[in-house]
CSV table of C-alpha atoms in Angstrom, one decimal:
chain,number,residue,atom,x,y,z
A,75,MET,CA,-242.4,-16.2,4.5
A,76,VAL,CA,-240.7,-15.8,1.4
A,77,SER,CA,-238.8,-13.3,2.8
A,78,ALA,CA,-237.1,-15.9,5.5
A,79,VAL,CA,-236.3,-18.3,3.2
A,80,PRO,CA,-232.9,-17.5,2.1
A,81,ARG,CA,-231.6,-17.0,6.2
A,82,ILE,CA,-233.1,-20.4,6.3
A,83,ALA,CA,-231.7,-22.2,3.5
A,84,ALA,CA,-228.4,-20.3,5.4
A,85,TYR,CA,-228.6,-21.0,8.5
A,86,TRP,CA,-229.3,-24.4,7.3
A,87,PHE,CA,-225.9,-24.8,5.5
A,88,VAL,CA,-224.2,-23.7,8.5
A,89,LEU,CA,-225.8,-27.2,10.9
A,90,PRO,CA,-223.0,-29.6,10.3
A,91,ALA,CA,-220.1,-27.5,11.3
A,92,GLY,CA,-221.0,-26.5,14.8
A,93,ALA,CA,-218.5,-29.0,16.1
A,94,SER,CA,-215.4,-27.4,14.5
A,95,LEU,CA,-216.5,-24.1,16.0
A,96,ASP,CA,-216.9,-26.0,19.3
A,97,ALA,CA,-214.0,-27.2,19.0
A,98,ILE,CA,-211.8,-23.9,18.4
A,99,ASP,CA,-214.0,-22.3,20.9
A,100,GLU,CA,-212.7,-24.3,23.5
A,101,GLY,CA,-208.8,-24.7,22.1
A,102,ARG,CA,-209.1,-28.4,21.0
A,103,VAL,CA,-207.5,-29.1,17.8
A,104,ILE,CA,-209.9,-30.1,15.4
A,105,SER,CA,-208.6,-31.4,11.4
A,106,ARG,CA,-207.7,-29.8,8.3
A,107,GLU,CA,-210.5,-31.8,6.9
A,108,ASN,CA,-213.2,-30.5,9.6
A,109,ALA,CA,-212.1,-27.6,9.6
A,110,GLU,CA,-211.9,-27.1,5.1
A,111,ALA,CA,-215.7,-28.3,5.1
A,112,ALA,CA,-217.2,-26.3,7.8
A,113,PHE,CA,-215.2,-23.3,5.7
A,114,ARG,CA,-217.2,-24.0,2.9
A,115,SER,CA,-220.1,-24.6,4.7
A,116,TYR,CA,-220.5,-21.4,5.3
A,117,SER,CA,-219.2,-19.8,1.7
A,118,GLU,CA,-222.3,-21.8,1.2
A,119,ALA,CA,-224.5,-19.5,3.2
A,120,LEU,CA,-222.7,-17.0,2.9
A,121,ALA,CA,-223.2,-16.8,-0.7
A,122,TRP,CA,-227.7,-17.0,0.9
A,123,GLN,CA,-227.1,-14.0,3.0
A,124,PRO,CA,-224.1,-11.8,2.3
A,125,GLU,CA,-224.8,-9.5,4.5
A,126,ASP,CA,-225.0,-11.5,8.1
A,127,PRO,CA,-222.7,-10.2,10.1
A,128,ALA,CA,-222.6,-13.9,12.4
A,129,LEU,CA,-222.0,-15.9,9.4
A,130,ARG,CA,-219.4,-13.8,8.4
A,131,GLU,CA,-217.5,-14.0,11.8
A,132,ASP,CA,-217.6,-17.9,12.2
A,133,ARG,CA,-216.3,-18.2,8.6
A,134,ALA,CA,-213.5,-15.2,9.5
A,135,ARG,CA,-213.1,-17.9,12.4
A,136,LEU,CA,-212.7,-20.5,10.2
A,137,ALA,CA,-210.0,-18.8,8.1
A,138,SER,CA,-208.0,-18.0,11.1
A,139,ARG,CA,-207.8,-21.8,11.6
A,140,LEU,CA,-206.7,-23.3,8.6
A,141,ALA,CA,-204.0,-20.5,8.4
A,142,ARG,CA,-202.3,-22.6,11.2
A,143,LEU,CA,-203.8,-25.7,9.6
A,144,ASP,CA,-202.4,-25.3,5.7
A,145,PRO,CA,-199.8,-23.4,5.4
A,146,GLU,CA,-198.7,-23.3,2.2
A,147,SER,CA,-201.7,-21.2,1.9
A,148,ALA,CA,-201.8,-19.6,5.4
A,149,ASP,CA,-201.2,-16.2,3.5
A,150,ARG,CA,-204.4,-16.7,1.4
A,151,TRP,CA,-206.1,-17.7,4.9
A,152,LYS,CA,-205.1,-14.8,6.8
A,153,GLU,CA,-206.0,-12.4,4.0
A,154,LEU,CA,-210.0,-14.3,4.1
A,155,ALA,CA,-209.5,-14.0,7.5
A,156,VAL,CA,-209.1,-10.0,7.6
A,157,GLU,CA,-211.7,-9.4,4.9
A,158,ASP,CA,-214.3,-11.2,7.2
A,159,PHE,CA,-213.1,-9.7,10.3
A,160,ARG,CA,-213.5,-6.1,8.5
A,161,ARG,CA,-217.2,-7.1,6.9
A,162,THR,CA,-218.6,-8.3,9.8
A,163,VAL,CA,-217.1,-5.1,12.1
A,164,ALA,CA,-218.7,-2.7,8.8
A,165,LEU,CA,-222.0,-4.7,9.1
A,166,SER,CA,-222.2,-4.4,13.6
A,167,PRO,CA,-219.8,-1.9,14.6
A,168,GLY,CA,-221.2,-2.7,18.3
A,169,ASN,CA,-220.1,-5.9,17.8
A,170,GLY,CA,-217.3,-5.9,21.0
A,171,THR,CA,-215.8,-9.6,20.2
A,172,ALA,CA,-215.4,-8.8,16.3
A,173,TRP,CA,-213.3,-6.5,17.0
A,174,ALA,CA,-211.1,-8.0,19.0
A,175,ARG,CA,-211.5,-11.0,16.7
A,176,LEU,CA,-210.2,-8.4,13.7
A,177,ALA,CA,-207.0,-7.2,16.0
A,178,GLU,CA,-206.1,-10.6,15.8
A,179,ALA,CA,-206.6,-11.5,12.5
A,180,GLU,CA,-204.7,-8.2,11.6
A,181,LEU,CA,-202.0,-9.0,13.7
A,182,GLU,CA,-201.2,-12.9,12.2
A,183,ALA,CA,-201.5,-10.6,8.9
A,184,GLY,CA,-197.9,-9.1,9.8
A,185,ALA,CA,-199.8,-6.3,11.1
A,186,PRO,CA,-197.9,-3.7,13.8
A,187,VAL,CA,-198.8,-4.3,17.6
A,188,GLU,CA,-199.6,-0.3,16.9
A,189,LYS,CA,-202.2,-0.4,14.1
A,190,VAL,CA,-204.6,-2.7,16.0
A,191,LEU,CA,-204.8,-0.9,19.5
A,192,PRO,CA,-207.9,1.4,18.2
A,193,TYR,CA,-209.6,-1.8,17.6
A,194,LEU,CA,-208.8,-3.1,21.2
A,195,ARG,CA,-210.2,-0.3,22.4
A,196,LEU,CA,-213.9,-0.3,20.7
A,197,ALA,CA,-213.4,-4.3,21.9
A,198,ARG,CA,-213.5,-2.7,25.6
A,199,LEU,CA,-216.2,0.1,25.2
A,200,THR,CA,-218.4,-2.2,23.2
A,201,ALA,CA,-218.2,-5.5,25.1
A,202,PRO,CA,-216.6,-4.7,28.4
A,203,ARG,CA,-217.9,-8.2,30.3
A,204,ARG,CA,-217.9,-10.6,27.6
A,205,ALA,CA,-215.9,-13.5,27.8
A,206,SER,CA,-215.4,-14.0,24.0
A,207,ALA,CA,-214.3,-10.4,23.1
A,208,LEU,CA,-212.2,-10.5,26.6
A,209,LEU,CA,-210.2,-13.9,25.7
A,210,PRO,CA,-208.9,-12.8,22.1
A,211,GLN,CA,-207.7,-9.2,24.2
A,212,LEU,CA,-206.1,-11.5,26.9
A,213,SER,CA,-204.4,-13.3,24.3
A,214,ILE,CA,-202.7,-10.4,22.4
A,215,VAL,CA,-201.9,-8.5,24.8
A,216,MET,CA,-199.6,-11.4,26.8
A,217,ARG,CA,-197.8,-12.2,23.4
A,218,HIS,CA,-197.0,-8.3,22.5
A,219,TRP,CA,-196.8,-7.4,26.5
A,220,GLU,CA,-193.7,-5.6,25.9
A,221,ALA,CA,-195.5,-3.7,23.1
A,222,MET,CA,-198.8,-2.7,25.6
A,223,PRO,CA,-200.2,0.4,27.5
A,224,ASP,CA,-200.4,-0.6,31.1
A,225,GLU,CA,-204.1,-0.1,30.6
A,226,MET,CA,-204.8,-2.5,28.5
A,227,ARG,CA,-202.4,-5.1,30.6
A,228,ALA,CA,-204.5,-4.3,32.9
A,229,HIS,CA,-207.8,-4.8,31.6
A,230,ALA,CA,-207.1,-8.0,29.9
A,231,LEU,CA,-206.0,-9.3,33.1
A,232,ALA,CA,-209.0,-7.8,35.0
A,233,ASP,CA,-211.3,-11.2,34.6
A,234,LEU,CA,-208.8,-14.3,34.6
A,235,THR,CA,-209.8,-15.5,38.1
A,236,SER,CA,-213.1,-15.7,36.3
A,237,PHE,CA,-211.9,-17.3,33.7
A,238,TRP,CA,-210.5,-20.1,36.0
A,239,THR,CA,-214.0,-20.8,36.7
A,240,ARG,CA,-214.9,-22.0,33.4
A,241,ARG,CA,-213.7,-25.1,32.7
A,242,ALA,CA,-214.4,-25.7,28.7
A,243,ILE,CA,-211.8,-22.8,28.6
A,244,ARG,CA,-208.8,-23.8,31.2
A,245,THR,CA,-206.6,-25.5,27.9
A,246,LEU,CA,-207.6,-22.2,25.3
A,247,LEU,CA,-205.3,-20.4,29.2
A,248,VAL,CA,-203.1,-22.6,29.2
A,249,SER,CA,-202.0,-22.1,25.5
A,250,ILE,CA,-202.5,-18.3,25.8
A,251,TYR,CA,-200.2,-18.6,28.8
A,252,LEU,CA,-197.3,-20.9,27.0
A,253,ASP,CA,-197.4,-18.4,24.2
A,254,ALA,CA,-195.7,-15.5,26.2
A,255,GLY,CA,-192.7,-14.3,27.4
A,256,PHE,CA,-191.4,-14.0,30.9
A,257,GLU,CA,-193.2,-10.9,32.3
A,258,ALA,CA,-196.1,-11.5,31.0
A,259,ARG,CA,-196.0,-14.8,32.9
A,260,ALA,CA,-195.1,-13.7,35.8
A,261,ALA,CA,-198.4,-10.9,35.7
A,262,PHE,CA,-200.4,-13.9,35.0
A,263,ARG,CA,-199.4,-15.5,37.7
A,264,GLU,CA,-199.3,-12.5,40.0
A,265,ARG,CA,-203.3,-12.2,38.8
A,266,LEU,CA,-204.2,-15.8,38.9
A,267,GLY,CA,-202.6,-16.3,42.1
A,268,GLU,CA,-204.8,-13.6,44.4
A,269,ASN,CA,-206.3,-17.5,43.8
A,270,GLU,CA,-204.4,-20.0,45.8
A,271,ARG,CA,-206.0,-23.1,44.8
A,272,ALA,CA,-206.7,-22.0,41.0
A,273,LEU,CA,-202.9,-21.5,40.5
A,274,ARG,CA,-202.1,-24.9,41.9
A,275,ASP,CA,-204.4,-26.4,39.3
A,276,PHE,CA,-202.8,-23.8,36.3
A,277,ASP,CA,-199.8,-25.5,37.5
A,278,ARG,CA,-201.3,-29.2,37.4
A,279,LEU,CA,-202.8,-28.5,34.1
A,280,ILE,CA,-199.6,-27.2,33.0
A,281,ALA,CA,-197.4,-30.2,33.7
A,282,SER,CA,-200.0,-32.6,32.0
A,283,SER,CA,-200.5,-29.7,29.6
A,284,LEU,CA,-195.7,-30.4,29.0
A,285,ASP,CA,-195.8,-34.3,29.9
A,286,GLY,CA,-198.6,-35.2,27.1
């Protein structure tokens, strides 16, 4: 019982932060104030459980979002995100989602694409079917299409039609598409167009997002 106290205390601290992470997962808007509060909660939790990879990974995700919400301190938030993701993969090297998110954080911090290709390959090796690992890879490949090997392009788009069936992440797919260049968008549409209804619904969602 005594040995369990630090873990119980750590996870008690992060209970209020769940809504912020859900918003990040679903591509929804989150306020800077809520993100900062969630980040503080995870910092308090890590004071109790500094070697917990799940806590470390979630704090890194909050730091990545804060880099967008707090432009004046963006470089520092990006640095914190990279540090936490590196610590996460050191603690749990079989975590494919963390490898994919580390690649994303490194790119946001200014790393060249070549540096993160090994991380993407490790993500694919350790989590070949996990959506939480595949979606960051899709985002990276779409944004850096011209620099990506053909096999990474094919892998990133392989599960696109199944992703579309998950309504909670459709907004995120729209964001990934709009952030990409022409060639990446064309490949995205070709793949999603294997389901004609999905492509029609996607175009409606695109139009709605642009009107808004």
